[in-house]
Amino acid sequence: MWNVLLSFSGLVALIQLLFLPFFPESPPYLLMQKEDKAGCLKAMKQLWGEGNYHTEFDDLMKEKAMTKGTKIMNVLEVLRERSVYPQLCTMLLLLLSLQLCGLKIFLTANLQESIIPYVSLGVSICELISVMFCSSIIERLGRKVLIRGGYWIMGSLLAAITVTLSLQDWYYWMPYCSLALIVLFSVVFAVGP
């Protein structure tokens, strides 16, 4: 029954997806990225209820003034910046450890043990490319669009993974479908949520 347990995370994603449109954008995002002061105050009111948020708003304005001279770096500039190496190493270790967790799924999908390390490496490379791609499009599309679209696609992929893993004994090609869906799931997760 582990495949039913795996599909349960799709149900949680669906619940989050249904409620996401009712939440406002982040006030710092609205003020600093979109430069929408009225939208920022409206989001604060929607998030925290009635009240006076001028202190928080002033703090955001001070933060915006401090970051005004700083340049937003692209992925290659971040990779060249030595001060962020500890954070990059931590992120890479996290991505690699997540890939090791997927080995059990690859074994369950009846893949040959000799190719599982290569498949895992391929998934890691796909995720890394997805994260870099996401960092370049997030400002254009917005976080809400990426999260909402990502959750819809991930929910659909989890349902398809559950079906393919349940049918893997019936068709010889079904494990490969499971593998493709798992890789696609990790790519969508890296780009969206």
Tab-separated table of C-alpha atoms in Angstrom:
chain	number	residue	atom	x	y	z
A	1	MET	CA	0.000	0.000	0.000
A	2	TRP	CA	3.021	2.323	-0.217
A	3	ASN	CA	1.814	3.649	-3.567
A	4	VAL	CA	-1.386	4.893	-1.890
A	5	LEU	CA	0.771	6.573	0.740
A	6	LEU	CA	2.822	8.187	-2.038
A	7	SER	CA	-0.324	9.525	-3.690
A	8	PHE	CA	-1.398	11.086	-0.374
A	9	SER	CA	1.146	13.869	-0.907
A	10	GLY	CA	-0.738	14.673	-4.106
A	11	LEU	CA	-3.891	15.217	-2.041
A	12	VAL	CA	-2.028	17.646	0.218
A	13	ALA	CA	-0.710	19.489	-2.852
A	14	LEU	CA	-4.262	19.699	-4.230
A	15	ILE	CA	-5.543	21.243	-0.995
A	16	GLN	CA	-2.726	23.792	-1.058
A	17	LEU	CA	-3.448	24.535	-4.686
A	18	LEU	CA	-7.126	25.173	-4.037
A	19	PHE	CA	-6.388	27.704	-1.276
A	20	LEU	CA	-3.421	29.447	-2.923
A	21	PRO	CA	-5.491	31.883	-5.057
A	22	PHE	CA	-7.074	33.297	-1.902
A	23	PHE	CA	-3.746	34.418	-0.453
A	24	PRO	CA	-2.186	37.745	-1.418
A	25	GLU	CA	1.305	38.199	-2.775
A	26	SER	CA	4.062	38.733	-0.238
A	27	PRO	CA	4.172	42.386	0.942
A	28	PRO	CA	7.984	42.626	0.552
A	29	TYR	CA	7.674	41.206	-2.981
A	30	LEU	CA	4.963	43.717	-3.901
A	31	LEU	CA	6.922	46.646	-2.540
A	32	MET	CA	10.471	45.774	-3.570
A	33	GLN	CA	9.982	43.933	-6.837
A	34	LYS	CA	6.709	45.322	-8.169
A	35	GLU	CA	7.050	48.760	-6.478
A	36	ASP	CA	3.349	48.647	-5.607
A	37	LYS	CA	2.936	50.549	-2.309
A	38	ALA	CA	-0.858	50.347	-2.294
A	39	GLY	CA	-0.765	46.629	-3.054
A	40	CYS	CA	1.752	46.115	-0.264
A	41	LEU	CA	-0.473	47.834	2.306
A	42	LYS	CA	-3.516	45.932	1.005
A	43	ALA	CA	-1.640	42.617	1.331
A	44	MET	CA	-0.586	43.498	4.889
A	45	LYS	CA	-4.194	44.255	5.769
A	46	GLN	CA	-5.384	41.013	4.168
A	47	LEU	CA	-2.715	38.934	5.941
A	48	TRP	CA	-2.814	40.516	9.389
A	49	GLY	CA	-6.310	42.025	9.614
A	50	GLU	CA	-7.208	45.583	10.543
A	51	GLY	CA	-4.497	47.679	12.125
A	52	ASN	CA	-1.748	50.166	11.554
A	53	TYR	CA	1.148	48.703	9.601
A	54	HIS	CA	3.130	51.867	9.070
A	55	THR	CA	6.007	50.589	11.237
A	56	GLU	CA	6.329	47.403	9.158
A	57	PHE	CA	5.853	49.413	5.967
A	58	ASP	CA	8.562	51.867	7.030
A	59	ASP	CA	10.892	48.937	7.766
A	60	LEU	CA	10.253	47.591	4.273
A	61	MET	CA	10.905	51.037	2.786
A	62	LYS	CA	14.227	51.245	4.683
A	63	GLU	CA	15.158	47.774	3.449
A	64	LYS	CA	14.246	48.786	-0.084
A	65	ALA	CA	16.396	51.906	0.210
A	66	MET	CA	19.336	49.824	1.474
A	67	THR	CA	19.028	47.309	-1.353
A	68	LYS	CA	18.483	49.941	-4.040
A	69	GLY	CA	22.187	50.087	-4.871
A	70	THR	CA	22.620	46.315	-4.923
A	71	LYS	CA	22.436	44.502	-8.202
A	72	ILE	CA	20.283	41.414	-8.691
A	73	MET	CA	22.679	38.719	-9.841
A	74	ASN	CA	22.001	36.057	-12.423
A	75	VAL	CA	22.949	32.408	-11.903
A	76	LEU	CA	26.465	32.675	-13.338
A	77	GLU	CA	27.249	35.728	-11.203
A	78	VAL	CA	26.060	33.879	-8.110
A	79	LEU	CA	28.298	30.912	-8.964
A	80	ARG	CA	31.296	33.272	-9.248
A	81	GLU	CA	30.579	34.989	-5.905
A	82	ARG	CA	32.747	33.364	-3.232
A	83	SER	CA	30.683	34.685	-0.308
A	84	VAL	CA	27.750	32.404	-1.208
A	85	TYR	CA	29.778	29.177	-1.518
A	86	PRO	CA	28.684	27.830	1.900
A	87	GLN	CA	25.016	28.263	0.979
A	88	LEU	CA	25.582	26.700	-2.455
A	89	CYS	CA	27.359	23.715	-0.901
A	90	THR	CA	24.488	23.244	1.546
A	91	MET	CA	21.960	23.375	-1.295
A	92	LEU	CA	23.923	20.885	-3.391
A	93	LEU	CA	24.224	18.476	-0.449
A	94	LEU	CA	20.472	18.723	0.082
A	95	LEU	CA	19.776	18.005	-3.594
A	96	LEU	CA	22.137	15.036	-3.573
A	97	SER	CA	20.610	13.594	-0.406
A	98	LEU	CA	17.142	13.910	-1.937
A	99	GLN	CA	18.354	11.883	-4.891
A	100	LEU	CA	19.584	9.114	-2.615
A	101	CYS	CA	16.084	8.897	-1.149
A	102	GLY	CA	14.744	8.108	-4.626
A	103	LEU	CA	16.824	4.948	-4.998
A	104	LYS	CA	14.096	2.847	-3.356
A	105	ILE	CA	11.565	4.035	-5.925
A	106	PHE	CA	13.952	3.098	-8.739
A	107	LEU	CA	14.367	-0.378	-7.261
A	108	THR	CA	10.597	-0.741	-6.919
A	109	ALA	CA	10.197	0.314	-10.540
A	110	ASN	CA	12.136	-2.878	-11.467
A	111	LEU	CA	15.110	-1.028	-12.934
A	112	GLN	CA	18.382	-2.914	-13.122
A	113	GLU	CA	20.602	-2.107	-10.162
A	114	SER	CA	23.537	-1.384	-12.454
A	115	ILE	CA	21.813	1.617	-14.074
A	116	ILE	CA	20.242	3.125	-10.928
A	117	PRO	CA	23.291	5.296	-10.051
A	118	TYR	CA	23.258	6.760	-13.576
A	119	VAL	CA	19.533	7.403	-13.403
A	120	SER	CA	19.966	9.103	-10.039
A	121	LEU	CA	22.786	11.247	-11.418
A	122	GLY	CA	20.616	12.183	-14.397
A	123	VAL	CA	17.761	13.219	-12.121
A	124	SER	CA	20.165	15.368	-10.063
A	125	ILE	CA	21.458	17.104	-13.170
A	126	CYS	CA	17.886	17.712	-14.363
A	127	GLU	CA	16.991	19.242	-11.008
A	128	LEU	CA	20.041	21.485	-11.020
A	129	ILE	CA	19.218	22.736	-14.519
A	130	SER	CA	15.601	23.268	-13.439
A	131	VAL	CA	16.639	25.352	-10.433
A	132	MET	CA	18.822	27.546	-12.650
A	133	PHE	CA	15.987	27.885	-15.184
A	134	CYS	CA	13.525	28.790	-12.430
A	135	SER	CA	15.787	31.510	-11.063
A	136	SER	CA	15.748	33.204	-14.456
A	137	ILE	CA	11.959	33.093	-14.982
A	138	ILE	CA	10.675	33.657	-11.442
A	139	GLU	CA	10.765	37.449	-11.717
A	140	ARG	CA	8.940	37.420	-15.054
A	141	LEU	CA	6.156	34.997	-14.157
A	142	GLY	CA	5.869	35.547	-10.409
A	143	ARG	CA	5.983	33.107	-7.534
A	144	LYS	CA	2.256	32.450	-7.425
A	145	VAL	CA	2.110	31.319	-11.039
A	146	LEU	CA	5.043	28.942	-10.595
A	147	ILE	CA	3.674	27.506	-7.356
A	148	ARG	CA	0.123	27.114	-8.635
A	149	GLY	CA	1.159	25.575	-11.947
A	150	GLY	CA	3.761	23.397	-10.235
A	151	TYR	CA	1.263	21.975	-7.774
A	152	TRP	CA	-1.263	21.196	-10.507
A	153	ILE	CA	1.322	19.405	-12.596
A	154	MET	CA	2.846	17.615	-9.574
A	155	GLY	CA	-0.573	16.391	-8.458
A	156	SER	CA	-1.247	14.990	-11.916
A	157	LEU	CA	2.193	13.390	-12.044
A	158	LEU	CA	1.736	11.741	-8.632
A	159	ALA	CA	-1.550	10.231	-9.801
A	160	ALA	CA	0.153	8.957	-12.960
A	161	ILE	CA	3.105	7.577	-10.954
A	162	THR	CA	0.682	5.707	-8.708
A	163	VAL	CA	-1.023	4.163	-11.743
A	164	THR	CA	2.228	3.197	-13.485
A	165	LEU	CA	3.698	1.645	-10.342
A	166	SER	CA	0.501	-0.332	-9.802
A	167	LEU	CA	0.564	-1.641	-13.393
A	168	GLN	CA	4.294	-2.369	-13.654
A	169	ASP	CA	3.783	-6.137	-13.439
A	170	TRP	CA	1.333	-6.116	-16.357
A	171	TYR	CA	3.467	-4.404	-19.000
A	172	TYR	CA	7.220	-4.725	-19.497
A	173	TRP	CA	7.562	-1.027	-20.475
A	174	MET	CA	5.676	0.376	-17.469
A	175	PRO	CA	8.795	0.745	-15.228
A	176	TYR	CA	10.266	3.099	-17.829
A	177	CYS	CA	7.089	5.180	-17.754
A	178	SER	CA	7.389	5.317	-13.970
A	179	LEU	CA	10.989	6.451	-14.289
A	180	ALA	CA	10.117	9.174	-16.791
A	181	LEU	CA	7.300	10.439	-14.566
A	182	ILE	CA	9.584	10.503	-11.505
A	183	VAL	CA	12.200	12.527	-13.383
A	184	LEU	CA	9.508	14.881	-14.656
A	185	PHE	CA	8.116	15.225	-11.123
A	186	SER	CA	11.506	16.274	-9.741
A	187	VAL	CA	11.965	18.793	-12.571
A	188	VAL	CA	8.522	20.318	-12.001
A	189	PHE	CA	9.193	20.444	-8.247
A	190	ALA	CA	12.466	22.291	-8.845
A	191	VAL	CA	10.870	24.821	-11.200
A	192	GLY	CA	7.625	25.359	-9.273
A	193	PRO	CA	7.268	24.793	-5.544
